[in-house]
Amino acid sequence: MRDFIAGLPKAELHLHIEGTLEPELMFSLAQRNNIKLPYESVEDIRRAYEFSDLQSFLDIYYQGAAVLVNERDFHDLTFAYFEKLQRQNVRHVEMFFDPQTHTGRGIEFDTVIKGIQSALDEAQQRFGISSVLIMCFLRHLSAEAAMETLAQATPFRHLIDGVGLDSGELGNPPEKFIEVFTRAHEQGYHCVAHAGEEGPAEYIWQALKQLKVERIDHGVRCDEDPALVSYLREERIPLTVCPLSNTALKVYSNMAEHNIVKLLDEGLLVNINSDDPAYFGGHLNDNYLAVQRAFNLDEAVLVQLARHSFEGSFLRDSEKRIHLKEIDDYLQRLSAPPLDN
Ligand code: ADE
Ligand code: ZN
């Protein structure tokens, strides 16, 4: 199964670039930029990654991001992630970045985006992996700050495909950001939002109806509202589910408790993602494998999840068809008898 998953063409639709910062790179960037970390060693950092909920993770995650200062740092972080992707047969990525995490520390918006973008270009050239960028607003900050961030993005509009909403969910409902999402729609951005990770099903409704998002990030708490599950099924709204993140942040006490297979069985367009792989103990294929093992899934279900990853993406229909055909070709190669020459 590990090999089957490794060879399966797939897309990643829920990935925070700041969440790919491995302790080794955190340490070396801290040295490069003369930043004192509150840790003595890489092992020390890893030991701190014991989370009780979303906020306990976010505190450490924002602290770690402080080692990112120069354009080169953002480039190196992003390129290191693509080097990992290339070995997992990930063909397309829709990547979140959190400008406010950096502009709030005095880093220029253009430093962040130029560093990330140069790595995306290099990954496309060297590995043939396509990508799009989604700019997230930090929901624990004000709606005015989100609006200011949207304005800062204007000179880089051609590099940013979508906007999203992340950070501490409880107490920061989607409705707080109606105006900025309305403006983003007017400017032609794709719109997505984290909802129903720790927050209630009502936040998913708000994201859909008030922010008019086309995709929900996480969304696992939809199962508390049968009418919402029916709506998600009928409207074919993708849910970007992150299994290892959910168990690391105690949304579920263990993988066997996770509802991803139940949601899939209910006909929802769920797919698998890694969220913040450096913090949650695994990249994309580790997430597929963890779910496969917990539910003893067969290849057909894994294929369905991989198909959903392309179907739920921002890719054009013609591009989706090419990737879905890659999956079919992969299955055909596996089932064909070996050539004896
Ligand atoms: N930022 C990074 N990872 C996140 C998550 N899982 N939920 C909300 N905000 C995040
Ligand atoms: Zn996330």
PDB file of N, CA and C and ligand atoms in Angstrom, residues 14-16 18-19 54 57-58 61-62 96 98 136 138-139 165-169 194 197 218 242 245-246 249 275-276 280, ligand 1:
ATOM      1  N   HIS A  14      -4.537  21.703   0.475  1.00  0.00           N
ATOM      2  CA  HIS A  14      -4.588  22.362   1.791  1.00  0.00           C
ATOM      3  C   HIS A  14      -3.214  22.221   2.439  1.00  0.00           C
ATOM      4  N   LEU A  15      -2.404  23.250   2.207  1.00  0.00           N
ATOM      5  CA  LEU A  15      -1.001  23.190   2.650  1.00  0.00           C
ATOM      6  C   LEU A  15      -0.571  24.605   2.964  1.00  0.00           C
ATOM      7  N   HIS A  16      -0.157  24.834   4.196  1.00  0.00           N
ATOM      8  CA  HIS A  16       0.353  26.155   4.593  1.00  0.00           C
ATOM      9  C   HIS A  16       1.866  26.131   4.434  1.00  0.00           C
ATOM     10  N   GLU A  18       4.096  27.999   5.546  1.00  0.00           N
ATOM     11  CA  GLU A  18       4.791  28.200   6.838  1.00  0.00           C
ATOM     12  C   GLU A  18       4.783  26.919   7.675  1.00  0.00           C
ATOM     13  N   GLY A  19       3.856  26.025   7.373  1.00  0.00           N
ATOM     14  CA  GLY A  19       3.751  24.769   8.122  1.00  0.00           C
ATOM     15  C   GLY A  19       4.637  23.667   7.585  1.00  0.00           C
ATOM     16  N   LEU A  54      -5.913  23.510  18.581  1.00  0.00           N
ATOM     17  CA  LEU A  54      -5.430  24.364  17.490  1.00  0.00           C
ATOM     18  C   LEU A  54      -4.581  25.521  18.019  1.00  0.00           C
ATOM     19  N   PHE A  57      -1.000  24.806  18.984  1.00  0.00           N
ATOM     20  CA  PHE A  57      -0.162  24.661  17.791  1.00  0.00           C
ATOM     21  C   PHE A  57       0.160  26.033  17.194  1.00  0.00           C
ATOM     22  N   LEU A  58      -0.854  26.872  17.041  1.00  0.00           N
ATOM     23  CA  LEU A  58      -0.642  28.169  16.375  1.00  0.00           C
ATOM     24  C   LEU A  58       0.403  29.009  17.112  1.00  0.00           C
ATOM     25  N   TYR A  61       3.688  27.718  15.984  1.00  0.00           N
ATOM     26  CA  TYR A  61       3.821  27.902  14.526  1.00  0.00           C
ATOM     27  C   TYR A  61       4.157  29.361  14.181  1.00  0.00           C
ATOM     28  N   TYR A  62       3.488  30.311  14.829  1.00  0.00           N
ATOM     29  CA  TYR A  62       3.787  31.722  14.542  1.00  0.00           C
ATOM     30  C   TYR A  62       5.185  32.083  15.052  1.00  0.00           C
ATOM     31  N   PHE A  96      -1.316  27.698   0.562  1.00  0.00           N
ATOM     32  CA  PHE A  96      -1.651  28.874   1.384  1.00  0.00           C
ATOM     33  C   PHE A  96      -0.380  29.595   1.810  1.00  0.00           C
ATOM     34  N   ASP A  98       0.456  33.084   4.562  1.00  0.00           N
ATOM     35  CA  ASP A  98      -0.148  33.990   5.551  1.00  0.00           C
ATOM     36  C   ASP A  98       0.634  35.297   5.581  1.00  0.00           C
ATOM     37  N   CYS A 136      -4.076  33.739   2.675  1.00  0.00           N
ATOM     38  CA  CYS A 136      -5.028  33.612   3.787  1.00  0.00           C
ATOM     39  C   CYS A 136      -5.027  34.852   4.675  1.00  0.00           C
ATOM     40  N   LEU A 138      -5.647  36.177   8.475  1.00  0.00           N
ATOM     41  CA  LEU A 138      -5.628  35.618   9.831  1.00  0.00           C
ATOM     42  C   LEU A 138      -6.897  36.063  10.555  1.00  0.00           C
ATOM     43  N   ARG A 139      -7.731  35.101  10.892  1.00  0.00           N
ATOM     44  CA  ARG A 139      -9.054  35.451  11.413  1.00  0.00           C
ATOM     45  C   ARG A 139      -9.022  35.950  12.859  1.00  0.00           C
ATOM     46  N   LEU A 165      -9.088  31.832   4.624  1.00  0.00           N
ATOM     47  CA  LEU A 165      -9.251  32.330   5.994  1.00  0.00           C
ATOM     48  C   LEU A 165      -8.722  31.255   6.927  1.00  0.00           C
ATOM     49  N   ASP A 166      -7.720  31.617   7.767  1.00  0.00           N
ATOM     50  CA  ASP A 166      -7.189  30.594   8.681  1.00  0.00           C
ATOM     51  C   ASP A 166      -6.914  31.191  10.048  1.00  0.00           C
ATOM     52  N   SER A 167      -6.180  30.455  10.887  1.00  0.00           N
ATOM     53  CA  SER A 167      -5.850  30.802  12.280  1.00  0.00           C
ATOM     54  C   SER A 167      -6.996  30.390  13.222  1.00  0.00           C
ATOM     55  N   GLY A 168      -6.976  30.918  14.457  1.00  0.00           N
ATOM     56  CA  GLY A 168      -7.876  30.429  15.514  1.00  0.00           C
ATOM     57  C   GLY A 168      -9.343  30.588  15.133  1.00  0.00           C
ATOM     58  N   GLU A 169     -10.044  29.476  15.060  1.00  0.00           N
ATOM     59  CA  GLU A 169     -11.412  29.515  14.515  1.00  0.00           C
ATOM     60  C   GLU A 169     -12.462  29.941  15.548  1.00  0.00           C
ATOM     61  N   HIS A 194     -11.160  28.122   5.971  1.00  0.00           N
ATOM     62  CA  HIS A 194     -11.157  27.084   6.998  1.00  0.00           C
ATOM     63  C   HIS A 194     -12.469  27.226   7.773  1.00  0.00           C
ATOM     64  N   GLU A 197     -13.337  23.068  11.581  1.00  0.00           N
ATOM     65  CA  GLU A 197     -12.180  22.313  12.084  1.00  0.00           C
ATOM     66  C   GLU A 197     -12.393  22.139  13.591  1.00  0.00           C
ATOM     67  N   HIS A 218     -10.931  21.766   5.850  1.00  0.00           N
ATOM     68  CA  HIS A 218     -11.341  20.890   6.967  1.00  0.00           C
ATOM     69  C   HIS A 218     -12.831  20.530   6.791  1.00  0.00           C
ATOM     70  N   CYS A 242      -7.643  17.030   6.504  1.00  0.00           N
ATOM     71  CA  CYS A 242      -6.234  16.875   6.893  1.00  0.00           C
ATOM     72  C   CYS A 242      -6.147  15.908   8.077  1.00  0.00           C
ATOM     73  N   SER A 245      -3.318  16.194  10.814  1.00  0.00           N
ATOM     74  CA  SER A 245      -3.513  17.456  11.534  1.00  0.00           C
ATOM     75  C   SER A 245      -4.622  17.288  12.575  1.00  0.00           C
ATOM     76  N   ASN A 246      -5.725  16.682  12.160  1.00  0.00           N
ATOM     77  CA  ASN A 246      -6.872  16.542  13.065  1.00  0.00           C
ATOM     78  C   ASN A 246      -6.559  15.682  14.282  1.00  0.00           C
ATOM     79  N   LEU A 249      -4.054  17.708  16.575  1.00  0.00           N
ATOM     80  CA  LEU A 249      -4.687  18.819  17.312  1.00  0.00           C
ATOM     81  C   LEU A 249      -5.900  18.350  18.118  1.00  0.00           C
ATOM     82  N   ASP A 275      -1.823  19.878   5.482  1.00  0.00           N
ATOM     83  CA  ASP A 275      -1.993  21.059   6.335  1.00  0.00           C
ATOM     84  C   ASP A 275      -0.638  21.688   6.700  1.00  0.00           C
ATOM     85  N   ASP A 276       0.007  21.171   7.744  1.00  0.00           N
ATOM     86  CA  ASP A 276       1.298  21.695   8.221  1.00  0.00           C
ATOM     87  C   ASP A 276       2.231  20.514   8.477  1.00  0.00           C
ATOM     88  N   PHE A 280       2.931  18.096  12.044  1.00  0.00           N
ATOM     89  CA  PHE A 280       1.938  17.057  12.350  1.00  0.00           C
ATOM     90  C   PHE A 280       2.404  15.649  12.025  1.00  0.00           C
TER      91      PHE A 280
HETATM   92  N1  ADE B   1      -2.854  27.775  10.071  1.00  0.00           N
HETATM   93  C1  ADE B   1      -2.024  26.753   9.800  1.00  0.00           C
HETATM   94  N2  ADE B   1      -2.644  25.588   9.988  1.00  0.00           N
HETATM   95  C2  ADE B   1      -3.903  25.873  10.379  1.00  0.00           C
HETATM   96  C3  ADE B   1      -5.040  25.095  10.717  1.00  0.00           C
HETATM   97  N3  ADE B   1      -5.018  23.767  10.705  1.00  0.00           N
HETATM   98  N4  ADE B   1      -6.156  25.729  11.099  1.00  0.00           N
HETATM   99  C4  ADE B   1      -6.195  27.057  11.122  1.00  0.00           C
HETATM  100  N5  ADE B   1      -5.168  27.834  10.814  1.00  0.00           N
HETATM  101  C5  ADE B   1      -4.035  27.257  10.438  1.00  0.00           C
END
